[in-house]
PDB file of C-alpha atoms in Angstrom:
ATOM      1  CA  MET A   1     -11.735  -1.402 -22.520  1.00  0.00           C
ATOM      2  CA  ILE A   2     -13.247  -4.239 -20.477  1.00  0.00           C
ATOM      3  CA  ILE A   3      -9.802  -5.211 -19.137  1.00  0.00           C
ATOM      4  CA  GLY A   4      -9.187  -1.599 -18.141  1.00  0.00           C
ATOM      5  CA  THR A   5     -12.491  -1.458 -16.297  1.00  0.00           C
ATOM      6  CA  ILE A   6     -11.759  -4.726 -14.514  1.00  0.00           C
ATOM      7  CA  LEU A   7      -8.226  -3.581 -13.658  1.00  0.00           C
ATOM      8  CA  ARG A   8      -9.517  -0.303 -12.322  1.00  0.00           C
ATOM      9  CA  GLY A   9     -12.118  -2.060 -10.206  1.00  0.00           C
ATOM     10  CA  ILE A  10      -9.616  -4.494  -8.729  1.00  0.00           C
ATOM     11  CA  ILE A  11      -6.966  -1.907  -7.940  1.00  0.00           C
ATOM     12  CA  LEU A  12      -9.349   0.762  -6.692  1.00  0.00           C
ATOM     13  CA  THR A  13     -11.218  -1.684  -4.499  1.00  0.00           C
ATOM     14  CA  ALA A  14      -8.062  -3.189  -3.053  1.00  0.00           C
ATOM     15  CA  LEU A  15      -6.043  -0.016  -2.567  1.00  0.00           C
ATOM     16  CA  VAL A  16      -8.497   2.728  -1.821  1.00  0.00           C
ATOM     17  CA  GLY A  17     -10.956   0.476  -0.007  1.00  0.00           C
ATOM     18  CA  SER A  18      -8.280  -0.726   2.378  1.00  0.00           C
ATOM     19  CA  LEU A  19      -6.886   2.748   2.858  1.00  0.00           C
ATOM     20  CA  ALA A  20     -10.292   4.153   3.767  1.00  0.00           C
ATOM     21  CA  LEU A  21     -10.673   1.820   6.717  1.00  0.00           C
ATOM     22  CA  VAL A  22      -9.279   2.526  10.158  1.00  0.00           C
ATOM     23  CA  PHE A  23      -7.352   0.420  12.597  1.00  0.00           C
ATOM     24  CA  PHE A  24      -9.395  -2.388  14.081  1.00  0.00           C
ATOM     25  CA  GLY A  25      -8.750  -4.824  16.892  1.00  0.00           C
ATOM     26  CA  GLU A  26      -7.179  -4.407  20.274  1.00  0.00           C
ATOM     27  CA  ALA A  27      -4.208  -2.289  21.215  1.00  0.00           C
ATOM     28  CA  HIS A  28      -1.003  -4.284  21.200  1.00  0.00           C
ATOM     29  CA  GLY A  29       1.084  -2.310  23.675  1.00  0.00           C
ATOM     30  CA  ALA A  30       4.849  -2.196  23.747  1.00  0.00           C
ATOM     31  CA  THR A  31       5.219  -5.829  22.670  1.00  0.00           C
ATOM     32  CA  GLY A  32       4.453  -5.144  19.020  1.00  0.00           C
ATOM     33  CA  SER A  33       6.939  -4.659  16.224  1.00  0.00           C
ATOM     34  CA  VAL A  34       7.719  -1.541  14.230  1.00  0.00           C
ATOM     35  CA  ILE A  35       7.596  -1.718  10.429  1.00  0.00           C
ATOM     36  CA  LYS A  36       9.656   0.979   8.729  1.00  0.00           C
ATOM     37  CA  LEU A  37       8.727   1.287   5.082  1.00  0.00           C
ATOM     38  CA  LYS A  38      11.004   3.337   2.841  1.00  0.00           C
ATOM     39  CA  VAL A  39       9.182   4.475  -0.301  1.00  0.00           C
ATOM     40  CA  ASP A  40      11.110   5.587  -3.392  1.00  0.00           C
ATOM     41  CA  GLY A  41       9.828   7.191  -6.576  1.00  0.00           C
ATOM     42  CA  VAL A  42       7.935  10.237  -5.312  1.00  0.00           C
ATOM     43  CA  ASN A  43       8.196  13.929  -6.166  1.00  0.00           C
ATOM     44  CA  PRO A  44       9.943  15.646  -3.239  1.00  0.00           C
ATOM     45  CA  THR A  45       7.667  18.686  -3.198  1.00  0.00           C
ATOM     46  CA  ARG A  46       4.057  17.521  -3.114  1.00  0.00           C
ATOM     47  CA  GLY A  47       1.543  14.779  -2.418  1.00  0.00           C
ATOM     48  CA  THR A  48       0.852  12.143   0.202  1.00  0.00           C
ATOM     49  CA  LEU A  49       1.781   8.504   0.557  1.00  0.00           C
ATOM     50  CA  ARG A  50      -1.190   6.358   1.515  1.00  0.00           C
ATOM     51  CA  ALA A  51      -0.316   2.890   2.812  1.00  0.00           C
ATOM     52  CA  ALA A  52      -2.385  -0.025   4.099  1.00  0.00           C
ATOM     53  CA  LEU A  53      -1.095  -2.929   6.179  1.00  0.00           C
ATOM     54  CA  VAL A  54      -3.178  -6.098   5.801  1.00  0.00           C
ATOM     55  CA  ASN A  55      -2.829  -9.471   7.494  1.00  0.00           C
ATOM     56  CA  SER A  56      -4.723 -11.874   5.240  1.00  0.00           C
ATOM     57  CA  LYS A  57      -5.246 -12.753   1.608  1.00  0.00           C
ATOM     58  CA  GLU A  58      -8.904 -11.787   1.951  1.00  0.00           C
ATOM     59  CA  ALA A  59      -8.100  -8.300   3.274  1.00  0.00           C
ATOM     60  CA  TYR A  60      -5.493  -7.899   0.525  1.00  0.00           C
ATOM     61  CA  THR A  61      -7.613  -8.986  -2.420  1.00  0.00           C
ATOM     62  CA  GLU A  62     -11.052  -7.804  -1.372  1.00  0.00           C
ATOM     63  CA  ASP A  63     -12.455  -4.668   0.161  1.00  0.00           C
ATOM     64  CA  GLY A  64     -11.478  -6.006   3.567  1.00  0.00           C
ATOM     65  CA  GLN A  65     -10.254  -4.190   6.613  1.00  0.00           C
ATOM     66  CA  ALA A  66      -6.666  -3.081   6.835  1.00  0.00           C
ATOM     67  CA  VAL A  67      -4.953  -3.709  10.149  1.00  0.00           C
ATOM     68  CA  MET A  68      -3.498  -0.204   9.974  1.00  0.00           C
ATOM     69  CA  VAL A  69      -3.418   2.678   7.516  1.00  0.00           C
ATOM     70  CA  GLN A  70      -0.995   5.563   7.303  1.00  0.00           C
ATOM     71  CA  SER A  71      -0.990   8.812   5.334  1.00  0.00           C
ATOM     72  CA  VAL A  72       2.366  10.595   5.200  1.00  0.00           C
ATOM     73  CA  PRO A  73       2.922  13.967   3.488  1.00  0.00           C
ATOM     74  CA  VAL A  74       5.818  13.819   1.016  1.00  0.00           C
ATOM     75  CA  ARG A  75       8.774  16.058   1.761  1.00  0.00           C
ATOM     76  CA  GLN A  76      12.075  14.521   0.692  1.00  0.00           C
ATOM     77  CA  GLY A  77      11.391  12.358  -2.370  1.00  0.00           C
ATOM     78  CA  GLN A  78      12.344   9.261  -0.388  1.00  0.00           C
ATOM     79  CA  GLU A  79       9.801   8.872   2.348  1.00  0.00           C
ATOM     80  CA  GLU A  80       9.305   6.639   5.347  1.00  0.00           C
ATOM     81  CA  VAL A  81       5.992   5.226   6.517  1.00  0.00           C
ATOM     82  CA  VAL A  82       5.989   3.700  10.000  1.00  0.00           C
ATOM     83  CA  PHE A  83       3.550   1.179  11.406  1.00  0.00           C
ATOM     84  CA  GLN A  84       3.851   0.807  15.199  1.00  0.00           C
ATOM     85  CA  ASN A  85       2.788  -1.946  17.604  1.00  0.00           C
ATOM     86  CA  VAL A  86       2.383  -4.614  14.917  1.00  0.00           C
ATOM     87  CA  PRO A  87       1.954  -8.152  16.325  1.00  0.00           C
ATOM     88  CA  PHE A  88       4.133 -10.925  14.901  1.00  0.00           C
ATOM     89  CA  GLY A  89       2.523 -12.529  11.872  1.00  0.00           C
ATOM     90  CA  THR A  90       2.142 -12.476   8.099  1.00  0.00           C
ATOM     91  CA  TYR A  91       1.354  -9.180   6.389  1.00  0.00           C
ATOM     92  CA  ALA A  92       1.297  -7.347   3.066  1.00  0.00           C
ATOM     93  CA  ILE A  93       1.507  -3.631   2.306  1.00  0.00           C
ATOM     94  CA  LYS A  94      -0.250  -1.685  -0.440  1.00  0.00           C
ATOM     95  CA  VAL A  95       0.807   1.904  -1.034  1.00  0.00           C
ATOM     96  CA  PHE A  96       0.007   4.624  -3.537  1.00  0.00           C
ATOM     97  CA  TYR A  97       1.416   8.088  -4.102  1.00  0.00           C
ATOM     98  CA  ASP A  98      -1.495  10.527  -4.043  1.00  0.00           C
ATOM     99  CA  GLU A  99       0.177  13.304  -6.027  1.00  0.00           C
ATOM    100  CA  ASN A 100      -2.833  15.638  -6.031  1.00  0.00           C
ATOM    101  CA  ASP A 101      -3.969  14.880  -2.454  1.00  0.00           C
ATOM    102  CA  ASN A 102      -7.520  13.900  -3.378  1.00  0.00           C
ATOM    103  CA  SER A 103      -7.375  10.659  -1.286  1.00  0.00           C
ATOM    104  CA  GLU A 104      -8.035   8.525  -4.385  1.00  0.00           C
ATOM    105  CA  LEU A 105      -5.943   6.436  -6.734  1.00  0.00           C
ATOM    106  CA  ASP A 106      -6.618   8.349  -9.945  1.00  0.00           C
ATOM    107  CA  THR A 107      -7.117   6.394 -13.164  1.00  0.00           C
ATOM    108  CA  ASN A 108      -7.475   7.156 -16.858  1.00  0.00           C
ATOM    109  CA  PHE A 109     -10.622   6.595 -18.902  1.00  0.00           C
ATOM    110  CA  ILE A 110     -10.002   2.839 -19.210  1.00  0.00           C
ATOM    111  CA  GLY A 111      -9.215   2.322 -15.538  1.00  0.00           C
ATOM    112  CA  ILE A 112      -5.418   2.247 -15.555  1.00  0.00           C
ATOM    113  CA  PRO A 113      -3.934   4.108 -12.579  1.00  0.00           C
ATOM    114  CA  THR A 114      -2.328   7.451 -13.420  1.00  0.00           C
ATOM    115  CA  GLU A 115      -0.692   7.751  -9.996  1.00  0.00           C
ATOM    116  CA  LYS A 116       2.211   5.625  -8.811  1.00  0.00           C
ATOM    117  CA  TYR A 117       1.576   2.612  -6.597  1.00  0.00           C
ATOM    118  CA  GLY A 118       3.440  -0.366  -5.181  1.00  0.00           C
ATOM    119  CA  PHE A 119       3.313  -3.445  -3.006  1.00  0.00           C
ATOM    120  CA  SER A 120       5.502  -5.135  -0.429  1.00  0.00           C
ATOM    121  CA  ASN A 121       8.420  -7.103  -1.908  1.00  0.00           C
ATOM    122  CA  ASN A 122       8.120  -4.749  -4.913  1.00  0.00           C
ATOM    123  CA  ALA A 123       5.802  -7.293  -6.504  1.00  0.00           C
ATOM    124  CA  ARG A 124       4.246  -6.190  -9.810  1.00  0.00           C
ATOM    125  CA  SER A 125       1.498  -7.444 -12.072  1.00  0.00           C
ATOM    126  CA  LYS A 126       0.338  -6.310 -15.490  1.00  0.00           C
ATOM    127  CA  LEU A 127      -3.317  -7.069 -14.765  1.00  0.00           C
ATOM    128  CA  GLY A 128      -4.732  -6.519 -11.308  1.00  0.00           C
ATOM    129  CA  LEU A 129      -3.042  -7.111  -8.005  1.00  0.00           C
ATOM    130  CA  PRO A 130       0.090  -9.236  -7.643  1.00  0.00           C
ATOM    131  CA  ASP A 131      -0.621 -12.573  -5.976  1.00  0.00           C
ATOM    132  CA  PHE A 132      -0.683 -12.498  -2.161  1.00  0.00           C
ATOM    133  CA  GLU A 133       2.119 -15.084  -2.096  1.00  0.00           C
ATOM    134  CA  LYS A 134       4.378 -12.533  -3.828  1.00  0.00           C
ATOM    135  CA  VAL A 135       3.591  -9.616  -1.505  1.00  0.00           C
ATOM    136  CA  LYS A 136       3.395 -11.289   1.902  1.00  0.00           C
ATOM    137  CA  PHE A 137       6.194 -10.953   4.447  1.00  0.00           C
ATOM    138  CA  GLN A 138       6.802 -12.004   8.031  1.00  0.00           C
ATOM    139  CA  VAL A 139       6.950  -9.752  11.058  1.00  0.00           C
ATOM    140  CA  ASN A 140       8.991 -11.757  13.537  1.00  0.00           C
ATOM    141  CA  ALA A 141      11.407  -9.219  15.009  1.00  0.00           C
ATOM    142  CA  PRO A 142      11.088  -5.993  17.019  1.00  0.00           C
ATOM    143  CA  GLU A 143      11.826  -3.958  13.862  1.00  0.00           C
ATOM    144  CA  VAL A 144      11.211  -4.806  10.207  1.00  0.00           C
ATOM    145  CA  LYS A 145      12.571  -2.625   7.394  1.00  0.00           C
ATOM    146  CA  LEU A 146      11.084  -2.737   3.908  1.00  0.00           C
ATOM    147  CA  ASP A 147      11.614  -0.825   0.669  1.00  0.00           C
ATOM    148  CA  ILE A 148       8.923  -0.200  -1.929  1.00  0.00           C
ATOM    149  CA  ALA A 149       9.408   1.670  -5.183  1.00  0.00           C
ATOM    150  CA  VAL A 150       6.141   3.231  -6.365  1.00  0.00           C
ATOM    151  CA  GLU A 151       5.742   3.161 -10.136  1.00  0.00           C
ATOM    152  CA  HIS A 152       3.184   3.798 -12.859  1.00  0.00           C
ATOM    153  CA  TYR A 153       1.422   0.839 -14.451  1.00  0.00           C
TER     154      TYR A 153
END
């Protein structure tokens, strides 16, 4: 029960906390990159994908600010989330499939998520967040394409 509570706290803080924050920093104009994120594993008829783009280990692991957040209504079962005007650099993406559209990562009574979630590079971890080294990726081209499969714990 303690592990479930800790797991819930870590995942909720990292995912929902980042997703609740808005874009910060200066506008990057036409020189930024486009990240196209294809998300698999969703029901084609309902829900919303909620994704956060972070640019540091601190923002990834703590309740830090996301560089950008996106919420995309699900329509096809294989959805695309697009982040525009992203400066070159190192990033990570956290995404969850909000099946009931309540803007929260729902969990069971011991804190284990009941909605699907995923991370860049399809990194997984049994307890808490995958290590930042496993989820980070480079944006160093005008367009970056990524795939994430959202899954249950």
